[in-house]
Coordinates of C-alpha atoms in Angstrom, one line a residue:
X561 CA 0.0 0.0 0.0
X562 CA 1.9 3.1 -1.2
X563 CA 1.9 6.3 1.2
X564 CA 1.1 8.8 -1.8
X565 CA -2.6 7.4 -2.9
X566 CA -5.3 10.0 -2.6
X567 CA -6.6 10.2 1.4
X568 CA -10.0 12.1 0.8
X569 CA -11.5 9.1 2.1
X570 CA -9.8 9.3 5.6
X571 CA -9.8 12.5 6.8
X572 CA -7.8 14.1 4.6
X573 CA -8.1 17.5 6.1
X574 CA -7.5 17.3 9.7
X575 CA -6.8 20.5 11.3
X576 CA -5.1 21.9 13.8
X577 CA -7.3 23.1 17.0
X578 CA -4.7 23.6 19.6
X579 CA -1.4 22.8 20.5
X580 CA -0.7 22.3 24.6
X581 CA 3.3 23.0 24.8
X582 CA 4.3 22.2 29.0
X583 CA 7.2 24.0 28.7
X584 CA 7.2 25.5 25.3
X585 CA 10.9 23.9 24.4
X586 CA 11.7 23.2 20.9
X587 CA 14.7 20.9 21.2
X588 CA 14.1 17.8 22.3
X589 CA 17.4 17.4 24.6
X590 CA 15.9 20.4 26.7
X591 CA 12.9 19.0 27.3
X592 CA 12.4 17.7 31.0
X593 CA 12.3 14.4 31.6
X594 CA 9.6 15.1 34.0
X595 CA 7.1 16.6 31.2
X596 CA 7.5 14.0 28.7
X597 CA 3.7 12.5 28.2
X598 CA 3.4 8.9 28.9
X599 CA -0.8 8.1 28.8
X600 CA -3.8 10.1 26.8
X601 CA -7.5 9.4 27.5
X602 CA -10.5 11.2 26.2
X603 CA -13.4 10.0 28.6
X604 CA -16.6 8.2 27.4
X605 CA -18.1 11.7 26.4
X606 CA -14.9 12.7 24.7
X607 CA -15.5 16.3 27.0
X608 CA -12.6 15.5 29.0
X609 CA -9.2 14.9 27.8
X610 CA -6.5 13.7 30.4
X611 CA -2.8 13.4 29.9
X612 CA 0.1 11.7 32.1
X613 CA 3.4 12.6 32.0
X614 CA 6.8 10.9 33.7
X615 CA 6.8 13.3 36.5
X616 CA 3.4 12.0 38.0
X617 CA 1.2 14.5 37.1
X618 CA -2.5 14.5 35.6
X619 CA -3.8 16.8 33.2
X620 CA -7.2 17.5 32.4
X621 CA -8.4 19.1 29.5
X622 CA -12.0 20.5 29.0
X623 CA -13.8 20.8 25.7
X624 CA -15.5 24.6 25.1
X625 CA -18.8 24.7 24.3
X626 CA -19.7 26.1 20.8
X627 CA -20.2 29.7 20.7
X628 CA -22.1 31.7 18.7
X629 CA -19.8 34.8 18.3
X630 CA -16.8 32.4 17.5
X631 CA -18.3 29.0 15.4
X632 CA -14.7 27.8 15.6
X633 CA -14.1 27.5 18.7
X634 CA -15.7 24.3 19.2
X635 CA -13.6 21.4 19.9
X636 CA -10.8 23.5 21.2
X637 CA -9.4 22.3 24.7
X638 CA -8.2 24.2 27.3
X639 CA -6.5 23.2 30.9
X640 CA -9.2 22.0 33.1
X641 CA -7.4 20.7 36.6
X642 CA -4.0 19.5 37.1
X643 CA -2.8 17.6 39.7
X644 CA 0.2 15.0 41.1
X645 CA -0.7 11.7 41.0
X646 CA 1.7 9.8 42.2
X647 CA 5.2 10.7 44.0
X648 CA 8.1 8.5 43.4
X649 CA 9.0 6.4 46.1
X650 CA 11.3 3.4 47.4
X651 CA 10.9 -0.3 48.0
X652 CA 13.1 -1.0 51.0
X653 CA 12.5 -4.6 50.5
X654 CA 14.0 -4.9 47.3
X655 CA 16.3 -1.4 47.3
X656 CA 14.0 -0.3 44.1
X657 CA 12.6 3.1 43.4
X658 CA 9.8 3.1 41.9
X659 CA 9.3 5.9 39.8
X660 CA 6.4 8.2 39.4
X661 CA 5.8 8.0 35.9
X662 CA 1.7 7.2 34.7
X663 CA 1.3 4.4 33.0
X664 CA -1.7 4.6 32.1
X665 CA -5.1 6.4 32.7
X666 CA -8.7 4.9 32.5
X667 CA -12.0 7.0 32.8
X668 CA -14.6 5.8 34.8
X669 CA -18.4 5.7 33.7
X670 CA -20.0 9.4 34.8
X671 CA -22.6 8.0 37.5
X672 CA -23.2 11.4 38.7
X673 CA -22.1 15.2 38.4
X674 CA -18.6 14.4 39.1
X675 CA -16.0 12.3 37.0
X676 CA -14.2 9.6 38.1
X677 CA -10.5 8.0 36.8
X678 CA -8.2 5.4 37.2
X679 CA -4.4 6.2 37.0
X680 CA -1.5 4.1 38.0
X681 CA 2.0 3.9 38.1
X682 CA 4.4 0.5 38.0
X683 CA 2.8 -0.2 41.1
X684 CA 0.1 1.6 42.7
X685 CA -3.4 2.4 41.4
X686 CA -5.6 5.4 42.6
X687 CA -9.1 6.4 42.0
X688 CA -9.7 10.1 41.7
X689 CA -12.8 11.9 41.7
X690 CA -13.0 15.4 40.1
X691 CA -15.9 17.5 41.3
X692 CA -16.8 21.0 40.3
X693 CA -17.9 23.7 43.4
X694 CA -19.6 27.0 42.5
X695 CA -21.5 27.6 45.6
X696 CA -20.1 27.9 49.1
X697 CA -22.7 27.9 52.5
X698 CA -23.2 30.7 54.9
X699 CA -24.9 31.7 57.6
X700 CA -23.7 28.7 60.2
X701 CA -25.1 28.9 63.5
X702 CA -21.7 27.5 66.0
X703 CA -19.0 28.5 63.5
X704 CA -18.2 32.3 62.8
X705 CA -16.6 33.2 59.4
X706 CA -13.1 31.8 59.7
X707 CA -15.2 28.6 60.6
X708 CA -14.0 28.5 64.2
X709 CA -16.4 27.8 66.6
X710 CA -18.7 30.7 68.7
X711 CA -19.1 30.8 72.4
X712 CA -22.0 29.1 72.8
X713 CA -23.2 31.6 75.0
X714 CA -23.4 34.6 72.6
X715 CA -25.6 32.6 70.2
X716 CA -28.8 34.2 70.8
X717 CA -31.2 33.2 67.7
X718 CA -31.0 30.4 65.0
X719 CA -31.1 30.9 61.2
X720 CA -31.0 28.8 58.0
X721 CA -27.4 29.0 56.2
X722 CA -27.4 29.5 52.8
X723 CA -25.7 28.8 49.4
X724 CA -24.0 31.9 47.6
X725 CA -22.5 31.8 44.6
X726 CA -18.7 31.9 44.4
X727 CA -16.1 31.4 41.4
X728 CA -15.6 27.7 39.8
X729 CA -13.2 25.3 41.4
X730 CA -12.3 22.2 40.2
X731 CA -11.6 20.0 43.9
X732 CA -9.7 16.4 43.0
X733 CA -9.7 13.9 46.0
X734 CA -8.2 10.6 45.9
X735 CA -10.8 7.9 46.5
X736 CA -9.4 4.8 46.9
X737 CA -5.2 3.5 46.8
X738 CA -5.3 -0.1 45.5
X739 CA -1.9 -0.7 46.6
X740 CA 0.3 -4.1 47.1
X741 CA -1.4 -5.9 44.3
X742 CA 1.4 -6.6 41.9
X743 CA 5.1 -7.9 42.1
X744 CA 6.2 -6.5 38.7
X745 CA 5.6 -3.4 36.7
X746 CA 1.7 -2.4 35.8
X747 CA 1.6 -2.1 32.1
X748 CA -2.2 -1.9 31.7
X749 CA -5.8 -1.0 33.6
X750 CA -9.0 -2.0 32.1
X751 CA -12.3 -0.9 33.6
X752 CA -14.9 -3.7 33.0
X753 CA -18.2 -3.4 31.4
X754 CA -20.1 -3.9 34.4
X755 CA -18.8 -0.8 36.5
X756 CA -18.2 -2.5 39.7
X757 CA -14.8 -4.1 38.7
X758 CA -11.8 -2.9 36.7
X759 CA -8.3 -5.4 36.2
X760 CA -4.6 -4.6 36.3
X761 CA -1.9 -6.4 34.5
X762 CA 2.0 -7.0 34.9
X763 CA 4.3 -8.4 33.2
X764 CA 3.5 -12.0 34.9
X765 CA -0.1 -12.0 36.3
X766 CA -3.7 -10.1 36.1
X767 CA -5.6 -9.1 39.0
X768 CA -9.0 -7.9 39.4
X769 CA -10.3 -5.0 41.6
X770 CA -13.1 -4.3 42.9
X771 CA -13.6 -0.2 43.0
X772 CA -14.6 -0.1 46.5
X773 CA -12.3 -2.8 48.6
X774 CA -8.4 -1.8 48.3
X775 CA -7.3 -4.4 50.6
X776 CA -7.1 -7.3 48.2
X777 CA -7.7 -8.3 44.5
X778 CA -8.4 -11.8 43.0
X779 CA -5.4 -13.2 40.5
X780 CA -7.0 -14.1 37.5
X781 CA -3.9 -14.9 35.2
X782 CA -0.4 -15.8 36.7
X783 CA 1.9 -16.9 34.0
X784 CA 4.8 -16.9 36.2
X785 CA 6.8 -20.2 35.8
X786 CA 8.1 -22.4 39.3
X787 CA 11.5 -21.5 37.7
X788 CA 12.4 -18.3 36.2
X789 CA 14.7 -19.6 33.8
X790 CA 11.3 -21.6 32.2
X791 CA 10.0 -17.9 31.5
X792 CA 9.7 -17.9 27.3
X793 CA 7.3 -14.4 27.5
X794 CA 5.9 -11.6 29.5
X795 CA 2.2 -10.3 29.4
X796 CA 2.2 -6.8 27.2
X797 CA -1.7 -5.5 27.2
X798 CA -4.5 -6.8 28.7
X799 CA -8.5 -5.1 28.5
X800 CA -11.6 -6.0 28.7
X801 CA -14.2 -6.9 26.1
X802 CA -16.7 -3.5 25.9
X803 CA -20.1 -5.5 26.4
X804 CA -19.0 -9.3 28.0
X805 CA -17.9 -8.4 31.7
X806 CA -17.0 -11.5 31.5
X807 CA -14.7 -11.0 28.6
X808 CA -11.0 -10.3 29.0
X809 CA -7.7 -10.5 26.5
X810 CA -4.2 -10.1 26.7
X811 CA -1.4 -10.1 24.4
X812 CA 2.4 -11.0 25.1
X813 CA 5.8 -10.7 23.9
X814 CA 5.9 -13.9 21.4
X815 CA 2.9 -12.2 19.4
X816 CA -0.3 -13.5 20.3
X817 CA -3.6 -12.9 21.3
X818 CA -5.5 -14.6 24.7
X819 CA -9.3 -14.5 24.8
X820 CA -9.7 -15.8 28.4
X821 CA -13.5 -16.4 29.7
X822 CA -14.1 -16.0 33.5
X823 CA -17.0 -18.1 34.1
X824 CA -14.9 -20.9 33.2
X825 CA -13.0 -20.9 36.1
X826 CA -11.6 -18.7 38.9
X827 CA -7.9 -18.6 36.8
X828 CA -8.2 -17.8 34.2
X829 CA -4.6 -19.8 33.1
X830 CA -6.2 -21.8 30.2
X831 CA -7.6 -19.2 27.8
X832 CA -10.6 -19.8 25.5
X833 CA -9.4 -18.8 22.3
X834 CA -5.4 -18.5 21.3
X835 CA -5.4 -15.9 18.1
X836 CA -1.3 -16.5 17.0
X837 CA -0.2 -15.5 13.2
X838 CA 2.2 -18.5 11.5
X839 CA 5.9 -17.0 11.4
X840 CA 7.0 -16.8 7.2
X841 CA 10.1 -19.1 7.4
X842 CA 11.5 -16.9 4.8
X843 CA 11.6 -14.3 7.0
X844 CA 12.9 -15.4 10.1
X845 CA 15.8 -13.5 11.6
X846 CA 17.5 -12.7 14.8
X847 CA 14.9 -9.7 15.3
X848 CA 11.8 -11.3 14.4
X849 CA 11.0 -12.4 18.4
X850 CA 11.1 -8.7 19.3
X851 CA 9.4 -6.7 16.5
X852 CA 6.6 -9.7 16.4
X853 CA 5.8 -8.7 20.2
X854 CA 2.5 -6.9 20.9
X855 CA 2.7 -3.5 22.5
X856 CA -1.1 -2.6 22.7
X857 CA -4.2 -4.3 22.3
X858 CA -7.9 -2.5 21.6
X859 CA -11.6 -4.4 21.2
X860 CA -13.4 -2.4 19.1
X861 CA -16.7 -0.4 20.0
X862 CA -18.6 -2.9 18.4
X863 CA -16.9 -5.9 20.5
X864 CA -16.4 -8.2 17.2
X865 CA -12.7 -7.2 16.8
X866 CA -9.1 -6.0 18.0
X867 CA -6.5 -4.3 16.7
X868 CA -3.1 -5.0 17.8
X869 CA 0.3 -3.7 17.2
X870 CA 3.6 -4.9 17.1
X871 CA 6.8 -2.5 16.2
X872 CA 6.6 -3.1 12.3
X873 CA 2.8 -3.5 12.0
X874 CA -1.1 -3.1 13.2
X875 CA -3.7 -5.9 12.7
X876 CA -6.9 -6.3 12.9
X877 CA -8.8 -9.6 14.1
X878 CA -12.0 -10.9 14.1
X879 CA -12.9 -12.7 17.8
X880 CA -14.5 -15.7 15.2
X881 CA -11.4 -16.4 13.6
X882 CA -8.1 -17.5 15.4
X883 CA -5.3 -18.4 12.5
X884 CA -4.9 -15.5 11.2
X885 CA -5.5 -11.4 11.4
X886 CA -8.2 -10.5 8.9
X887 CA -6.1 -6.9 7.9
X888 CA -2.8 -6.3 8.1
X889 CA -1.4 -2.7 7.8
X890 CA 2.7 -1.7 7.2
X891 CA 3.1 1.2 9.6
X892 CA 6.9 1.9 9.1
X893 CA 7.6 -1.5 6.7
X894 CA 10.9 0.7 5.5
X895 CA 12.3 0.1 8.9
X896 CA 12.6 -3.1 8.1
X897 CA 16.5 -2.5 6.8
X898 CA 17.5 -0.7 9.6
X899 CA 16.7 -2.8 12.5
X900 CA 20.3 -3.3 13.5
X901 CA 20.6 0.2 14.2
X902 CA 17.4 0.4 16.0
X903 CA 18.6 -2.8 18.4
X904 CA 21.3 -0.8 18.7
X905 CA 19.7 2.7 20.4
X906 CA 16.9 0.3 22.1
X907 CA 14.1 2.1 19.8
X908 CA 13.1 -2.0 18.2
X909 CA 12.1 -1.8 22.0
X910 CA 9.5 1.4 21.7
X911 CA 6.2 0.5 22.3
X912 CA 3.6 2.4 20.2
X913 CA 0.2 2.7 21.1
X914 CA -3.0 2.0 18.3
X915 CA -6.9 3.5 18.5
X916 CA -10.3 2.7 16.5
X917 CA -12.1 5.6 15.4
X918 CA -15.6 5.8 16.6
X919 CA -16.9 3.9 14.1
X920 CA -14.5 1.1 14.0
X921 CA -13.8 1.9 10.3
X922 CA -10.1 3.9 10.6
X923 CA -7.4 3.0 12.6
X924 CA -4.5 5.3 13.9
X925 CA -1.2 4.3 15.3
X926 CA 2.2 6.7 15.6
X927 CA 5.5 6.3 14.0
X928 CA 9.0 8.1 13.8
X929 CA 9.9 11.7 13.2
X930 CA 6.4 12.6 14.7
X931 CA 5.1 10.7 12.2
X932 CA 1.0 9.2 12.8
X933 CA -0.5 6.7 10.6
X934 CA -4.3 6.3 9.8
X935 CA -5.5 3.4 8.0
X936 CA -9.6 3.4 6.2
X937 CA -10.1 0.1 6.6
X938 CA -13.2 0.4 3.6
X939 CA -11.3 1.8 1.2
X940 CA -8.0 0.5 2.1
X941 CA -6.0 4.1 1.8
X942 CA -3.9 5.2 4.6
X943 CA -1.6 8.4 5.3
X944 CA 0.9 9.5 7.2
X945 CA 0.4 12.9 8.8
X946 CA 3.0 15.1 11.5
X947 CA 2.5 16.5 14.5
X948 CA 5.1 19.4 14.3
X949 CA 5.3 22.7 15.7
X950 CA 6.9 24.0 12.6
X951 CA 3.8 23.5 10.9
X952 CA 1.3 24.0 14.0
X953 CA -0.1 27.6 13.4
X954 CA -3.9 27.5 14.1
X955 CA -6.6 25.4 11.9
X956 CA -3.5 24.7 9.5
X957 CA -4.4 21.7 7.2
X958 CA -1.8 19.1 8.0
X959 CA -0.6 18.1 4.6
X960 CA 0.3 14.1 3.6
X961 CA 3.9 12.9 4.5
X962 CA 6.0 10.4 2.8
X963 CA 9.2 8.5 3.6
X964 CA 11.6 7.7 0.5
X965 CA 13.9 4.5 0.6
X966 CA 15.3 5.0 -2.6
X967 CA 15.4 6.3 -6.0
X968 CA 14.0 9.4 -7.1
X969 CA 12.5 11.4 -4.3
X970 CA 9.7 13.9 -5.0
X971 CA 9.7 17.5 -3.5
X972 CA 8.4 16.7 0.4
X973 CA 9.7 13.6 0.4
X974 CA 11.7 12.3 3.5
X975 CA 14.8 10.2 3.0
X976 CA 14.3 7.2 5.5
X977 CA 18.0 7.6 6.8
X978 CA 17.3 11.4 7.8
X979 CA 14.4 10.3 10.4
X980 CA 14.7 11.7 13.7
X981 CA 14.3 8.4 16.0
X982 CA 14.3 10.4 18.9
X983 CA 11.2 12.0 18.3
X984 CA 8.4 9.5 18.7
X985 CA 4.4 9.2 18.9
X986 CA 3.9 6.4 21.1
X987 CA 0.7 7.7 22.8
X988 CA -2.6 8.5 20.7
X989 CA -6.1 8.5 21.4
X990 CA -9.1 9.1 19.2
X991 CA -12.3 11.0 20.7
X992 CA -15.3 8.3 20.7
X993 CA -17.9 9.5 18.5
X994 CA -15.8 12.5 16.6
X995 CA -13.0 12.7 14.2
X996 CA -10.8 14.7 16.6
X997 CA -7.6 13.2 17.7
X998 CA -5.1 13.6 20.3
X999 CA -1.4 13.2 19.8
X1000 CA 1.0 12.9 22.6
X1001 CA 5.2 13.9 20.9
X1002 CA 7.0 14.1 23.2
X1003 CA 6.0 17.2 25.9
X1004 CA 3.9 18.3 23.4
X1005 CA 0.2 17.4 23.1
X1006 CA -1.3 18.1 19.8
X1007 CA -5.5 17.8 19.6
X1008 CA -6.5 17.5 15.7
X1009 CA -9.7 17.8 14.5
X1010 CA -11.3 16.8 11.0
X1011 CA -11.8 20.0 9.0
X1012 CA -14.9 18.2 6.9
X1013 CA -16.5 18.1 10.7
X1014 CA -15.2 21.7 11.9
X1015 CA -16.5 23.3 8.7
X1016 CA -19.9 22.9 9.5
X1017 CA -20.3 24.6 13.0

């Protein structure tokens, strides 16, 4: 599938709402270590945008609503709360530090006015509720206005207190710690279809949580072997199917898929339905156990597929069929030459990140040189689009990018051997009924919106 083919079909046009710099540095060396994203997450409404970054914070971004002096400011985004998450800390037991980097972020269900998410680092989960406050009571009867208490004896009549309207605050509160729960690094949190439970998965086992007891969590998959020298792969992703609470999968480091059913038993060890692609023989090489390992998994909306990717490729299954992935989509296949190099500077380790759009019918996944990739998987088209700052002045059309390996190169073309492989987009995240998109690069968050979509406000 060639890079150049007309993309009219997949939002050709996306646009450029707003781009969220943390510390406005160009050059990547400056950049803080500490600002460097590491999760995005729109919630179920797509109102609410959060980000993680290494140094343990949470930021939330708020949607404007549309307004009729300025059309275009709809979808825009603008800094809701931000707070710390997590602070790093130290494991005397094992003389570890564990750093205070957010893996990853998971929205809760809105069950009433206030919002509810899951972040975690590589050990420790928290439950956050975000609230809004507009109204503050006066008028109390025992407390004066610093809300220390009166001498009772100069109280001399009752009245009613009363609500009185005071600026916006957004108050975050930490609900629940689920601490203790894993031996190894947290690499993903899925919040299950029935709202009551969520699950939490490391490299050797899966628990699962209930949201209101913190004390203990029930193992579901432990893939740990009696002797560590037996261990042949490590779990990568794990989340739950959309609909089937009962529903889980996981992927691991060898490439495949695990469909695991938990009414079958309490452990969830023998899954239900192995989805594994035959290795090509032809082309086996030293590298093909590492790039062939899956770095994210995704159900779609609908519940009848997944999307996976590995570090050359994304594929889409079908739940019904376990041989083989139904699509199968080259992200960077020009890589394939230069994987030496690339075991060499640890990037053939990266591990990108994929999304569905709304309607399960494009698929987006990041590249190199803050390079993203978005596949229409009706017309079969794809294009490769960059999240720059160069080119980030507002509601700019982002224009189609392509790599060259050889031979003549057109104008805009990009020789493979000048990509920058320390600028990568390894978190994304697609808004779940609208073509806007969110692009983490680096400290940078860029939000994209389809200008097809835009246009009409």
């Amino acid at each position: 599938m060639g890079e150049d083919v007309d993309t009219r079909k997949i939002n050709h046009s996306f646009l450029r709402d707003h781009n969220y710099v943390t510390e406005g540095c160009l050059d990547i060396i400056t950049t803080s270590n500490a600002d460097i994203i590491s999760t995005v997450e729109f919630n179920h409404t797509g109102e609410l945008l959060a980000t993680g970054d290494k140094g343990g914070r949470v930021v939330i971004f708020q949607r404007e609503p549309e307004c009729k002096n300025e059309p275009c400011s709809q979808g825009e985004y603008n800094v809701y709360s931000t707070f710390q998450s997590h602070e790093p800390e130290f494991d005397y037991l094992k003389s570890l530090e564990i750093e205070e980097k957010i893996n990853k972020i998971k929205w809760l269900p809105q069950q009433n006015a206030a919002h509810s998410l899951l972040s975690t680092n590589d050990k420790t989960i928290k439950l956050w509720k975000i609230s809004e406050r507009d109204k503050r009571p006066e008028g109390y009867n025992l407390k004066d206005e610093e809300g220390k208490l009166k001498d009772l004896s100069t109280v001399t009549s009752l009245q009613v207190p009363v609500l009185k309207p005071m600026d916006l605050m957004v108050e975050v509160s930490p609900r629940r710690i689920f601490s203790n729960g894993h031996t190894y690094h947290v690499n993903s949190i899925s919040v299950n279809s029935d709202c009551e439970t969520y699950m939490s998965a490391d490299d050797l086992r899966i628990n699962l949580w209930h949201l209101a007891i913190t004390d203990r969590s029930f193992n579901i998959v432990d893939i740990k072997p009696a002797n560590m020298e037996d261990l042949t792969e490590v779990i990568t992703a794990a989340e739950f199917h959309p609909y089937h609470c009962n529903l889980f999968v996981y992927s691991s480091s060898k490439g495949s898929l695990r469909l695991c059913d938990m009414r079958a038993s309490a452990l969830c060890d023998k899954h239900c339905k192995l989805y594994e692609e035959p290795e090509d023989p032809s082309n086996r090489s030293f590298f093909s156990e590492i790039i062939s390992s899956v770095s994210d998994v995704k159900f779609s909306h609908s519940g009848r597929y997944m999307l996976t990717r590995d570090y050359l490729t994304v594929k889409v299954w079908d739940l019904n069929m376990e041989t083989k992935p139904i699509e199968t989509y080259q992200v960077h296949d020009y890589l394939r030459s230069k994987l030496c190099s690339l075991y060499e500077n640890d990037c053939i380790f990266d591990k990108f990140e994929c999304a569905w759009n709304g309607s399960d019918s494009v698929i987006m996944t990041g590249a190199y040189n803050n390079f993203f990739r978005m596949f229409d998987r009706n017309t079969k088209r794809d294009v490769t689009l960059e999240a720059s700052r160069e080119s980030s002045k507002p509601r700019a059309v982002l224009k189609p990018r392509r790599v060259c390996v050889g031979g003549k190169r057109r104008k805009d073309d990009i020789s493979v051997d000048s990509l920058d492989f320390t600028k990568k987009i390894l978190h994304t995240a697609w808004h779940p009924t609208e073509n806007i998109i969110a692009i983490a690069a680096t400290n940078n968050l860029y939000i994209f919106q389809d200008k097809v979509n835009s246009d009409m406000h």
